[in-house]
Each structure stands twice: as structure tokens, then as C-alpha cells.
XYZ file of C-alpha atoms in Angstrom:
379
model
C 82.270 72.354 126.853
C 79.370 72.816 128.805
C 78.855 76.402 130.674
C 81.649 76.609 133.075
C 81.098 76.272 136.848
C 81.366 79.023 139.516
C 84.771 77.195 140.705
C 86.074 77.267 137.033
C 85.183 81.045 136.809
C 86.994 81.572 139.706
C 90.117 80.128 138.382
C 89.607 81.402 135.011
C 89.808 84.870 136.544
C 92.925 84.007 138.781
C 94.507 82.758 135.499
C 93.786 85.800 133.490
C 95.682 87.963 135.926
C 98.480 85.294 136.539
C 98.997 84.983 132.855
C 99.118 88.773 131.942
C 95.765 88.835 130.375
C 93.603 91.201 132.589
C 94.289 93.052 135.758
C 91.298 94.632 137.600
C 91.526 97.414 140.222
C 88.668 98.419 142.401
C 88.248 102.157 142.097
C 86.846 104.643 144.932
C 83.456 104.302 143.274
C 83.443 100.611 143.691
C 83.660 100.333 139.742
C 86.299 98.176 138.308
C 89.183 99.248 136.132
C 90.973 96.967 134.174
C 94.575 96.883 132.360
C 95.544 94.564 129.723
C 99.097 92.912 130.084
C 100.966 91.535 126.960
C 98.446 88.484 126.504
C 95.254 90.461 126.985
C 96.807 93.295 124.527
C 97.597 90.920 122.038
C 94.267 89.045 122.171
C 92.368 92.303 121.897
C 94.454 93.241 118.915
C 93.991 89.868 117.141
C 90.147 89.993 117.943
C 90.132 93.412 116.477
C 92.202 92.609 113.256
C 89.915 89.522 112.401
C 86.734 91.602 112.751
C 88.742 94.140 110.535
C 89.410 91.838 107.907
C 85.872 90.366 107.812
C 83.892 93.539 107.685
C 86.370 96.000 105.812
C 89.072 93.628 103.604
C 86.778 90.763 102.880
C 83.243 92.528 101.995
C 81.963 92.631 98.477
C 80.620 96.198 98.737
C 82.443 99.316 99.476
C 83.782 99.970 103.031
C 85.083 103.227 104.347
C 86.793 103.421 107.541
C 86.431 106.634 109.548
C 87.801 107.924 112.773
C 86.558 110.073 115.482
C 88.145 111.208 119.204
C 86.823 110.254 122.633
C 85.726 113.623 123.327
C 82.632 115.404 121.578
C 83.423 119.123 120.282
C 81.789 120.156 123.819
C 84.128 118.202 125.642
C 81.926 115.739 126.758
C 83.015 111.924 126.611
C 81.239 110.054 123.811
C 78.820 107.433 124.354
C 78.328 106.463 120.648
C 80.068 107.324 117.432
C 76.797 108.193 115.334
C 77.295 111.836 114.897
C 80.946 111.426 114.263
C 80.399 109.025 111.415
C 77.849 110.759 109.767
C 80.071 114.086 109.452
C 82.174 112.034 107.276
C 79.421 111.128 104.516
C 79.859 114.791 103.007
C 83.503 114.230 102.323
C 83.054 110.704 101.398
C 80.625 111.384 98.424
C 82.600 114.496 97.383
C 85.980 112.484 97.248
C 84.788 109.029 96.003
C 81.133 109.955 94.486
C 79.750 106.818 95.715
C 76.488 105.139 95.262
C 74.408 102.775 97.663
C 75.281 100.228 99.277
C 78.283 100.993 101.076
C 79.469 101.145 104.704
C 81.333 103.213 107.246
C 83.348 101.382 109.874
C 85.152 102.728 112.840
C 86.845 101.448 116.178
C 86.760 103.878 119.147
C 86.611 103.745 122.907
C 83.117 105.141 124.291
C 82.130 105.744 127.817
C 79.560 103.975 129.864
C 78.069 106.269 132.221
C 76.124 103.790 134.489
C 77.140 100.381 136.049
C 74.652 97.960 134.292
C 76.721 94.834 134.972
C 77.741 94.415 138.361
C 80.001 91.667 139.175
C 80.431 90.901 135.412
C 84.021 91.343 135.106
C 84.779 93.089 131.864
C 81.199 94.114 131.299
C 81.552 96.540 134.417
C 84.274 98.451 132.732
C 83.435 102.051 132.295
C 85.452 102.169 128.915
C 84.058 100.319 126.226
C 85.631 99.546 122.858
C 83.263 99.849 120.219
C 83.708 98.195 116.696
C 80.724 99.500 114.642
C 79.875 99.634 111.322
C 76.907 101.625 109.586
C 75.606 99.985 106.487
C 73.736 102.017 103.936
C 71.496 100.413 101.441
C 68.214 101.276 99.398
C 64.917 100.955 101.457
C 63.699 98.393 99.045
C 66.750 95.946 100.095
C 66.715 96.707 103.938
C 65.164 93.474 105.189
C 67.437 91.381 102.919
C 70.469 93.232 104.032
C 69.779 93.058 107.527
C 69.075 89.489 107.401
C 72.491 89.010 105.634
C 74.274 91.184 108.197
C 72.760 89.250 111.157
C 74.017 85.994 109.366
C 77.533 87.125 108.607
C 78.248 88.325 112.148
C 77.099 85.292 113.804
C 79.197 83.258 111.355
C 82.263 85.374 112.330
C 81.725 85.013 116.010
C 81.551 81.128 115.528
C 84.542 80.959 112.981
C 86.904 81.449 115.949
C 85.065 79.736 118.843
C 86.094 76.428 120.314
C 82.226 75.807 121.056
C 80.361 77.821 118.076
C 76.910 76.805 119.357
C 77.639 79.172 122.537
C 76.970 82.065 120.364
C 73.691 82.492 119.098
C 71.217 85.183 117.733
C 68.123 86.901 119.644
C 65.546 89.228 118.775
C 65.539 92.149 121.267
C 62.444 92.108 123.607
C 62.655 95.522 124.315
C 63.452 97.044 120.660
C 61.996 96.577 117.451
C 64.172 95.632 114.630
C 67.182 94.668 116.877
C 69.056 91.511 117.030
C 71.559 90.666 119.534
C 74.463 88.158 119.239
C 74.782 86.384 122.847
C 77.308 84.318 124.426
C 76.399 82.062 127.306
C 78.592 83.483 130.064
C 78.733 82.104 133.805
C 76.109 84.512 134.939
C 73.711 83.606 131.684
C 73.421 84.940 128.195
C 74.590 88.215 127.562
C 75.139 90.560 124.495
C 78.482 91.030 122.778
C 76.912 92.654 119.571
C 73.842 94.544 118.796
C 72.669 94.699 115.091
C 69.960 97.522 114.588
C 67.644 98.173 111.754
C 67.431 102.181 112.114
C 65.597 102.520 108.479
C 65.484 105.807 107.033
C 64.891 107.494 110.738
C 68.694 107.246 111.352
C 69.359 110.257 109.302
C 66.939 112.606 110.897
C 69.631 113.630 113.363
C 72.071 114.496 110.720
C 72.887 117.948 109.618
C 70.649 119.981 107.012
C 73.559 119.510 104.122
C 74.076 115.679 105.105
C 70.274 114.979 104.875
C 70.147 116.953 101.655
C 72.946 114.953 100.325
C 71.632 111.445 101.167
C 68.353 112.061 99.629
C 69.573 113.657 96.590
C 67.666 112.817 93.678
C 70.338 113.445 90.946
C 70.576 110.991 88.383
C 74.431 110.775 87.427
C 75.513 107.132 87.507
C 77.290 107.850 90.859
C 74.702 109.507 92.816
C 73.264 108.104 95.579
C 69.708 106.390 94.902
C 66.713 108.423 95.184
C 65.105 108.782 98.330
C 66.722 108.512 102.004
C 68.502 105.478 102.501
C 68.076 102.812 105.383
C 70.989 102.204 107.908
C 71.744 99.174 109.645
C 74.092 99.188 112.651
C 76.283 96.706 113.822
C 77.884 97.378 117.239
C 80.243 94.954 118.789
C 81.693 95.328 122.138
C 85.259 94.344 121.929
C 85.935 93.695 125.711
C 82.872 91.611 126.017
C 83.861 89.521 123.102
C 87.165 89.011 124.560
C 85.705 87.660 127.606
C 83.277 85.287 125.523
C 86.252 83.841 123.712
C 88.395 83.392 126.965
C 85.541 81.713 128.536
C 84.822 79.889 125.353
C 88.625 78.471 125.276
C 89.036 77.251 129.079
C 89.261 73.916 129.384
C 90.230 71.578 131.873
C 91.856 68.321 130.501
C 92.623 64.864 132.672
C 95.988 63.284 131.512
C 95.389 60.073 129.756
C 97.009 57.303 131.492
C 96.268 53.246 131.865
C 97.536 53.924 135.436
C 94.605 52.825 137.883
C 95.406 56.062 140.082
C 95.394 58.577 136.916
C 92.302 59.995 138.138
C 93.862 61.456 140.963
C 96.393 63.610 138.858
C 95.247 67.071 138.450
C 93.662 68.397 135.527
C 95.547 70.277 132.736
C 94.505 73.817 132.175
C 94.233 74.860 128.453
C 93.170 78.187 126.911
C 91.964 76.562 123.545
C 92.029 80.062 121.738
C 91.937 79.919 117.803
C 95.208 80.330 116.244
C 93.955 83.533 114.725
C 93.349 84.730 118.150
C 95.931 83.520 120.335
C 98.510 85.726 121.720
C 101.179 83.882 120.181
C 101.399 81.121 117.759
C 104.428 79.373 118.988
C 106.903 79.399 121.865
C 110.597 78.231 121.991
C 111.149 75.893 124.715
C 114.530 74.278 125.711
C 115.582 70.963 127.606
C 119.618 71.579 127.701
C 121.798 74.057 128.992
C 122.318 77.002 126.855
C 125.420 76.272 125.196
C 126.730 78.403 122.099
C 125.534 76.108 119.688
C 121.767 75.944 120.825
C 121.968 79.724 121.130
C 122.667 79.814 117.559
C 120.157 77.506 116.526
C 117.310 79.169 118.402
C 118.630 82.599 117.098
C 118.087 80.973 113.579
C 114.629 79.612 114.496
C 113.364 82.744 115.687
C 114.578 84.678 112.799
C 112.958 82.189 110.475
C 109.610 82.371 112.526
C 109.606 86.264 112.618
C 110.411 86.668 108.908
C 107.428 84.643 108.334
C 105.115 86.833 110.452
C 104.482 84.403 112.946
C 104.290 85.943 116.412
C 106.520 83.911 118.732
C 107.324 83.738 122.655
C 110.967 83.419 123.033
C 111.931 82.799 126.807
C 114.319 80.070 126.149
C 116.673 81.825 128.211
C 114.633 81.137 131.626
C 115.506 78.103 133.870
C 112.205 76.441 134.153
C 111.604 72.680 133.807
C 109.882 71.617 130.099
C 106.836 70.567 131.891
C 106.528 74.288 133.536
C 106.969 76.140 130.159
C 104.350 73.552 128.761
C 101.951 74.450 131.466
C 102.641 78.456 130.811
C 102.136 77.839 127.218
C 98.892 75.940 127.601
C 97.423 78.703 129.659
C 98.641 81.441 127.543
C 96.727 79.599 124.669
C 99.523 78.941 122.456
C 98.866 76.459 119.823
C 102.512 75.070 119.248
C 105.601 74.626 121.523
C 109.101 74.044 119.792
C 111.536 72.052 121.738
C 114.998 72.491 121.049
C 117.330 69.890 122.838
C 120.166 67.692 122.175
C 118.677 65.812 119.059
C 118.844 69.419 117.451
C 122.630 69.416 117.759
C 122.941 65.599 116.745
C 120.364 65.091 114.137
C 119.295 68.879 113.130
C 115.788 67.890 114.548
C 113.504 69.793 116.608
C 110.294 68.764 118.402
C 106.935 70.176 117.902
C 104.374 69.700 120.718
C 100.549 70.414 119.850
C 98.853 72.547 122.727
C 95.234 70.687 122.236
C 96.699 67.119 122.168
C 100.067 66.944 123.561
C 101.294 65.239 121.008
C 104.770 65.767 119.900
C 106.330 65.087 116.397
C 109.800 65.451 114.909
C 110.602 67.842 112.138
C 113.859 69.165 110.253
C 114.998 72.423 111.890
C 114.821 74.024 108.160
C 110.968 72.852 108.143
C 109.572 74.963 111.022
C 108.620 77.914 109.367
C 106.423 76.144 106.671
C 105.123 73.718 109.131
C 103.676 76.540 111.641
C 102.419 78.489 108.935
C 100.733 75.121 107.266
C 99.394 74.209 110.795
C 97.660 77.571 111.535
C 96.178 77.962 108.060
C 94.529 74.713 108.064
C 92.584 75.150 111.647
């Protein structure tokens, strides 16, 4: 999809509030604060989880998760986590006796002191969630490692995008040895992640014991390599990434019809979120009154789905028409809608509607768990 128009941008912001993604409130200092409803909270969680799986679980080098609070020891709010992550190095070396290369990974909230992005929605938030890794390597491997990390991070962003080419890398014009991962927002390109090659100078601000530890020349097989290691920082802005994927997912689809007046029908709004990011993977919808048999079937389906660790939205008790349920599910980005109707009682079949194509297919009620898992993992 091409860059969204100003009209679509307004529609998207209204949709995000309507469906419980983001609510914005203007503070006294004319700076917006944001709250995330169920859909937004789940989306943020899923983005963070995919990041965690990519940079911690699936990496082929050692990665040590660390933590830090929002306040510094002097009770001032944090703007970055450099010092706090460095403070963990002594314990990591004492406990694990690690050698290069390795990484520290951290997720936390920083405070933006100035308003740098007026009218840029989530970019104007004072509280920014930072997903950061500090990657330590021998100086001789710095350039190669830096290129590998840039490629890996860009691949991650594109993996979950509906329009992968909208994410791109660009060298910073203001700083040397810095690459930005950019996304094409309604106001233009903006950075969602910064990758910095700090070199060996990164450790100059560390405490003397840490500097001595990292530059140790001991020759035991578990010690760090001789000389001060280079450090490459990958710092992702979670709220910015969330907005990028929401803009990327926003789609308006005209209904297919052979009728001459089909162009007059309103477009269908769809949030084509990747199944790994979608707030819910499946929703249960009904077309018949809630008689006891249907209730028991829905309970069985819900149990099967939950036992498979598939997050579902069960609002089958509401009185909305099936079409309204589909509209809600499409705008929430739910990939599949399970339809329970009279055929479910008569033939033990349920319908599965695909979000992006609106195609429906019938499957046996006992196949729902494996069907959804197979569909999600194949995308």
C-alpha cells in the first residue's frame, strides 16, 4: 500500500481510539499523554515478545538480560540505560566468566525531556519504552558485527510488515557510525530504531573496576579478549514501532461485486497485522440465539483454543449482527473469525472466515485448534 493520505491518517487515529488501541489526552503543558486499551496493550506485548525472541532467544551468541528502574540513584528520571547496563558487567563476569562476543538486553521506560515531534502522535509521548541491546565484540570484528546487526534488525522489522519495503536503513547525517531504521509515516520518514557503533570509547564512562575488568589481559580460557572491547548499541523505540506497524497494517478494501453500482459501496477497513503481532488470533462469532447446545459448543471451542496457547476474543454473548462482528474483528486485526451457527449443531461443522480475503471455509469442530495453529505458522 502507498503512503496513507491525510484523510486516512485521521481515520486511523479515530479507529485506534474506537477499538481500544490508543487513547490520547492533552495535558496542561500541551503535550499529549497516551493510554493503551486491551488491543494496544496486547499489540505492544506481542511486538516486545517478537523482539525478545529475535535478540535473546534465537541469537547464536551469549545474551544476558538485565534490568534497571525508571529512576537513577539520585532520583532523576532516566533518559537512557547505558550506566545501569554497564553496572551489571561485573556480576556477569563474576557469575558466568564470559568471553567475547556477548550482549546485554534490556527493556524499560525512559523519559523524553523535550517535545521533539509535535503532532506526530506517539512520537510526542514523554514516556518512551526502549528495547535495547549492548553488543560487545573484539575491535577487529566491529565493522563486520555492525553490518550484521544492521541487516538483522532490518530483517526483523520487515518480517512482520505488510509492506516490508516501507522499512529502510539510512546512515545518520548528524552522527558518524550510526544507522537508523526508518519507516514512512504520514509526515515523512522517521526513525524507529538506532544502531550505534560506539567503538571502545563506550566504556570510558564506566567505573574504574568495570574498565579494568573489560580491558583485562588475563589469558584464562574464559577471560575477555585483550584490550578494551567495542560496543554496538541497538536501541528500538517500542511506541514508534507500534505506530509503524499500525500505519503499515491500515488498509481500505473495496468489496468485490459484479454489480454495476459496486463502486458506491463503502470500503472495508482492515488492520492487516501479522498474526504474530495481532492482539487476538481468532474471534468466536455466532449467528443464532444462544441456546444451551451452542453455549456448550462455544465453551468446548474456547477451551481447545486456550489450551493451544492461542489468544482468542470471545464476545459471542453480544447481540451484534454477524456483519458487525466481522467489521469489529477486521478493525482489530484479528486474522480469523470462527462462526458458530445451525450447521455446527446439525453437522458438527464450524465456519472459519479469513480476515484479509473474507473467504469462508467449513471445518469439523474438532479440527479448529490444529487448523488455526497451522494457518498462523504458515504465514
